[in-house]
Amino acid sequence: MLIKVKRGWEMRESEATPESVFHDRRDVLKAMGLGTILAAGAGSLPFGQAFAATAPETDPSAGLYPAKKNDKYTLDRPMTDEKFSTTYNNFYEYGEDKGISDAAQKLKIRPWTIEIDGMVEKPMTMGIDDLLKKVQLEERLYRHRCVEAWSMAVPWSGFPLKDLVALAKPTSGAKYLQMTTFKDPSMAPGQKMFWYPWPYIEGLTMEEATNDLAFIATGMYGHSMPKQNGAPLRLATPWKYGFKSIKSIVKFSFTDKRPVSYWEKLNASEYGFWANVNPEVPHPRWSQASERILGGGERKPTLPWNGYGEYVASMYDNLKSERLFA
Ligand SMILES: Nc1nc2c(c(=O)[nH]1)N[C@H]1C(S)=C(S)[C@@H](COP(=O)(O)O)O[C@H]1N2
Ligand SMILES: [Mo]
């Protein structure tokens, strides 16, 4: 690639805006007596961070939450405070740094049409609210490990991806599921950065897509999904680096060709298809041995498969020659 692209997303943790900056700003506002206005998500404040849930009047699915908790998925650490996981985000459609939560309020989440196409019995399109009527929502506590070496632990609400696969009825030739984010520069100014390969794309093998852990999240913290976290539906694959968990999906395509994802297109030597978490395989430019927990700044050792080996490791037994961990 000839264009020299500055990718903030790839910055080393030490170079990235420390989340303590956001923290300090909030404390300053509180001291000024603006704390409650800020909590309501006032976007006009000079550095207001909107961490309130999506306003119910614009989200007809608000009444579906909270969903019943599935106790099978437990955490080895405290849950990340919502104010951190909803103000420190990666969503290039809204900018290259982590402070995009205000900008992301431009995302229009209704109407929201989802297309299912490719190698399926019958291609279909449906509105998000129709899809939500066909699935059973539940809450799961999952860890999330970004390839940049920060992590969080959040309560997602949503449904198993395998339930969507069952709805789609893929034909026997389908080997992969490719997922695509919306493309509309008028509501996502980041998509005017023409040197990025929009729309954002990600993919899984059919075996991965139907693994128990693969989850479509439609909400978090007991309410519908905040825009900055990928409303109205995003992927959660907690054993893989965070860039696999594609946000604001509009299309699920079943195919026999391995999808080439957004980050792989930009830099295949650093971001591959599999992207399974492994502390022993460093990123070419930094170690993956430990992670910074969002919120307090504490570091913890990173676990193989991000701690989810019992669910997923066996899928890769016959793939040892592949580059599974980048
Ligand atoms: N469409 C889209 N999906 C995306 C991204 C993005 O830039 N665009 N960033 C990914 C990365 S690198 C991470 S770590 C997670 C961040 O999710 P969060 O903001 O909810 O923490 O979203 C992933 N999904
Ligand atoms: Mo990430």
Coordinates of N, CA, C and O and ligand atoms in Angstrom, one line a residue, residues 9 84-95 98 100 144-148 150 152 154 156 180-182 191 198-202 220 225-230 234-235 241-249 262-263 294, ligand 1:
W9 N -6.1 3.4 15.7 CA -6.5 2.1 16.3 C -5.4 1.2 16.6 O -5.5 0.4 17.5
F84 N -17.3 3.5 31.5 CA -16.1 3.3 30.7 C -16.3 2.6 29.4 O -15.8 3.0 28.3
S85 N -17.1 1.5 29.4 CA -17.3 0.8 28.2 C -18.2 1.5 27.2 O -18.2 1.1 26.0
T86 N -18.9 2.6 27.6 CA -19.7 3.3 26.7 C -19.1 4.7 26.3 O -19.7 5.5 25.6
T87 N -17.9 4.9 26.8 CA -17.2 6.2 26.4 C -15.8 6.0 25.8 O -15.2 6.9 25.4
Y88 N -15.3 4.7 25.9 CA -14.0 4.4 25.4 C -14.3 3.3 24.3 O -14.5 2.2 24.6
N89 N -14.4 3.7 23.1 CA -14.9 2.8 22.0 C -14.0 2.8 20.8 O -13.3 3.8 20.5
N90 N -14.1 1.7 20.1 CA -13.5 1.6 18.8 C -14.6 1.5 17.8 O -15.4 0.5 17.8
F91 N -14.7 2.5 16.9 CA -15.8 2.5 15.9 C -15.3 3.5 14.8 O -15.7 4.7 14.8
Y92 N -14.5 3.0 13.9 CA -13.9 3.9 12.9 C -14.8 4.6 12.0 O -14.5 5.6 11.5
E93 N -16.1 4.1 11.9 CA -17.1 4.9 11.2 C -17.3 6.2 11.8 O -17.8 7.1 11.1
Y94 N -16.9 6.4 13.0 CA -17.1 7.7 13.7 C -15.8 8.4 14.1 O -15.8 9.4 14.8
G95 N -14.7 7.8 13.7 CA -13.4 8.5 14.0 C -12.3 7.5 14.4 O -12.6 6.3 14.8
K98 N -10.6 7.0 20.5 CA -11.6 6.2 21.3 C -12.7 7.1 21.9 O -13.7 6.6 22.5
I100 N -15.5 8.6 20.6 CA -16.4 8.8 19.5 C -17.9 8.7 20.0 O -18.8 8.7 19.2
H144 N -13.9 -9.1 27.0 CA -13.6 -8.6 25.6 C -12.2 -8.1 25.6 O -11.8 -7.3 26.5
R145 N -11.4 -8.6 24.7 CA -10.0 -8.3 24.7 C -9.6 -7.7 23.3 O -9.6 -8.4 22.3
C146 N -9.3 -6.4 23.3 CA -8.9 -5.7 22.1 C -7.5 -6.1 21.7 O -6.7 -6.3 22.6
V147 N -7.2 -6.2 20.4 CA -5.9 -6.5 20.0 C -4.8 -5.5 20.5 O -3.6 -5.8 20.5
E148 N -5.3 -4.3 20.8 CA -4.4 -3.2 21.3 C -4.0 -3.5 22.8 O -3.3 -2.6 23.3
W150 N -6.1 -3.7 25.6 CA -7.0 -3.2 26.7 C -8.2 -4.2 26.7 O -8.4 -4.9 25.7
M152 N -12.2 -5.4 28.7 CA -13.3 -5.0 29.5 C -14.2 -6.3 29.8 O -13.9 -7.3 29.2
V154 N -18.3 -7.2 30.2 CA -19.6 -6.5 30.1 C -20.7 -7.5 30.1 O -20.6 -8.6 29.6
W156 N -23.6 -8.4 28.1 CA -24.3 -8.3 26.8 C -25.7 -8.8 26.9 O -25.9 -9.8 27.6
T180 N -21.5 -7.8 7.4 CA -21.1 -6.4 6.9 C -21.8 -5.3 7.7 O -23.0 -5.5 8.1
T181 N -21.1 -4.3 8.0 CA -21.6 -3.1 8.7 C -22.3 -2.2 7.6 O -21.9 -2.2 6.4
F182 N -23.2 -1.3 8.0 CA -23.8 -0.3 7.2 C -22.8 0.5 6.5 O -21.7 0.7 7.0
Q191 N -16.6 7.4 7.5 CA -16.6 6.7 6.2 C -16.2 7.6 5.0 O -16.1 7.2 3.9
W198 N -14.2 0.7 3.3 CA -15.6 0.6 3.7 C -16.4 -0.3 2.8 O -16.2 -0.3 1.6
P199 N -17.4 -1.0 3.2 CA -17.8 -1.1 4.6 C -17.0 -2.1 5.4 O -16.3 -2.9 4.8
Y200 N -17.1 -2.0 6.7 CA -16.4 -2.9 7.6 C -17.0 -4.3 7.4 O -18.2 -4.5 7.3
I201 N -16.1 -5.3 7.3 CA -16.5 -6.7 7.0 C -15.8 -7.6 8.0 O -14.7 -7.3 8.4
E202 N -16.5 -8.6 8.5 CA -15.8 -9.7 9.3 C -16.4 -11.0 8.9 O -17.4 -11.1 8.2
M220 N -26.8 -4.0 26.2 CA -25.8 -4.2 27.2 C -26.3 -3.5 28.5 O -27.1 -2.6 28.4
M225 N -28.8 -1.6 22.9 CA -27.4 -1.3 22.6 C -27.2 0.2 22.4 O -27.8 0.8 21.6
P226 N -26.2 0.8 23.1 CA -25.9 2.2 22.8 C -25.3 2.3 21.4 O -24.7 1.4 20.9
K227 N -25.5 3.4 20.8 CA -25.1 3.5 19.4 C -23.6 3.3 19.3 O -23.1 2.7 18.3
Q228 N -22.8 3.9 20.2 CA -21.4 3.8 20.1 C -20.8 2.4 20.3 O -19.7 2.1 19.8
N229 N -21.6 1.5 20.8 CA -21.2 0.1 21.0 C -21.7 -0.8 19.9 O -21.5 -2.0 19.9
G230 N -22.4 -0.2 18.9 CA -22.7 -1.0 17.7 C -24.2 -1.3 17.5 O -24.5 -2.4 17.0
R234 N -24.6 -6.3 17.1 CA -23.2 -6.5 16.9 C -22.8 -7.9 17.3 O -23.5 -8.5 18.1
L235 N -21.6 -8.3 16.9 CA -21.1 -9.6 17.2 C -20.3 -9.6 18.5 O -19.7 -8.6 18.8
Y241 N -9.8 -11.6 19.2 CA -9.5 -10.2 19.4 C -10.7 -9.3 19.0 O -11.5 -9.7 18.1
G242 N -10.8 -8.2 19.7 CA -12.1 -7.4 19.6 C -12.4 -6.9 18.2 O -13.6 -6.7 17.9
F243 N -11.4 -6.8 17.2 CA -11.8 -6.3 15.9 C -12.7 -7.3 15.2 O -13.4 -6.9 14.2
K244 N -12.8 -8.6 15.6 CA -13.7 -9.5 15.0 C -15.2 -9.2 15.3 O -16.1 -9.6 14.6
S245 N -15.4 -8.5 16.4 CA -16.8 -8.3 16.9 C -17.4 -7.0 16.2 O -17.6 -6.0 16.8
I246 N -17.7 -7.3 15.0 CA -18.3 -6.3 14.0 C -19.6 -5.6 14.6 O -20.4 -6.3 15.1
K247 N -19.6 -4.3 14.4 CA -20.8 -3.5 14.9 C -21.8 -3.2 13.8 O -21.5 -3.2 12.7
S248 N -23.0 -2.9 14.3 CA -24.1 -2.3 13.4 C -24.2 -3.1 12.1 O -24.0 -2.5 11.0
I249 N -24.5 -4.4 12.2 CA -24.5 -5.3 11.1 C -25.8 -5.1 10.3 O -26.9 -4.9 10.8
Y262 N -12.0 -6.2 7.0 CA -11.5 -4.8 6.9 C -10.1 -4.6 7.3 O -9.2 -4.1 6.6
W263 N -9.7 -5.1 8.5 CA -8.3 -5.0 9.0 C -7.3 -5.8 8.2 O -6.2 -5.4 8.0
L294 N -10.0 -1.8 31.4 CA -10.6 -0.5 31.2 C -11.2 0.0 32.6 O -11.8 -0.8 33.3
Ligands
LIG1 N1 -18.1 -1.6 12.2 C1 -17.1 -1.6 13.1 N2 -17.1 -2.6 14.0 C2 -16.1 -2.7 15.0 C3 -15.0 -1.7 15.0 C4 -15.1 -0.7 14.0 O1 -14.2 0.2 13.9 N3 -16.1 -0.6 13.1 N4 -14.0 -1.8 15.9 C5 -13.7 -3.2 16.4 C6 -12.8 -3.2 17.6 S1 -11.1 -3.1 17.1 C7 -13.2 -3.4 18.8 S2 -12.0 -3.5 20.1 C8 -14.6 -3.4 19.2 C9 -14.9 -2.3 20.2 O2 -16.2 -2.4 20.8 P1 -16.6 -1.4 21.9 O3 -16.5 0.0 21.4 O4 -18.0 -1.8 22.2 O5 -15.7 -1.6 23.1 O6 -15.5 -3.2 18.1 C10 -15.1 -3.8 16.9 N5 -16.1 -3.7 15.9

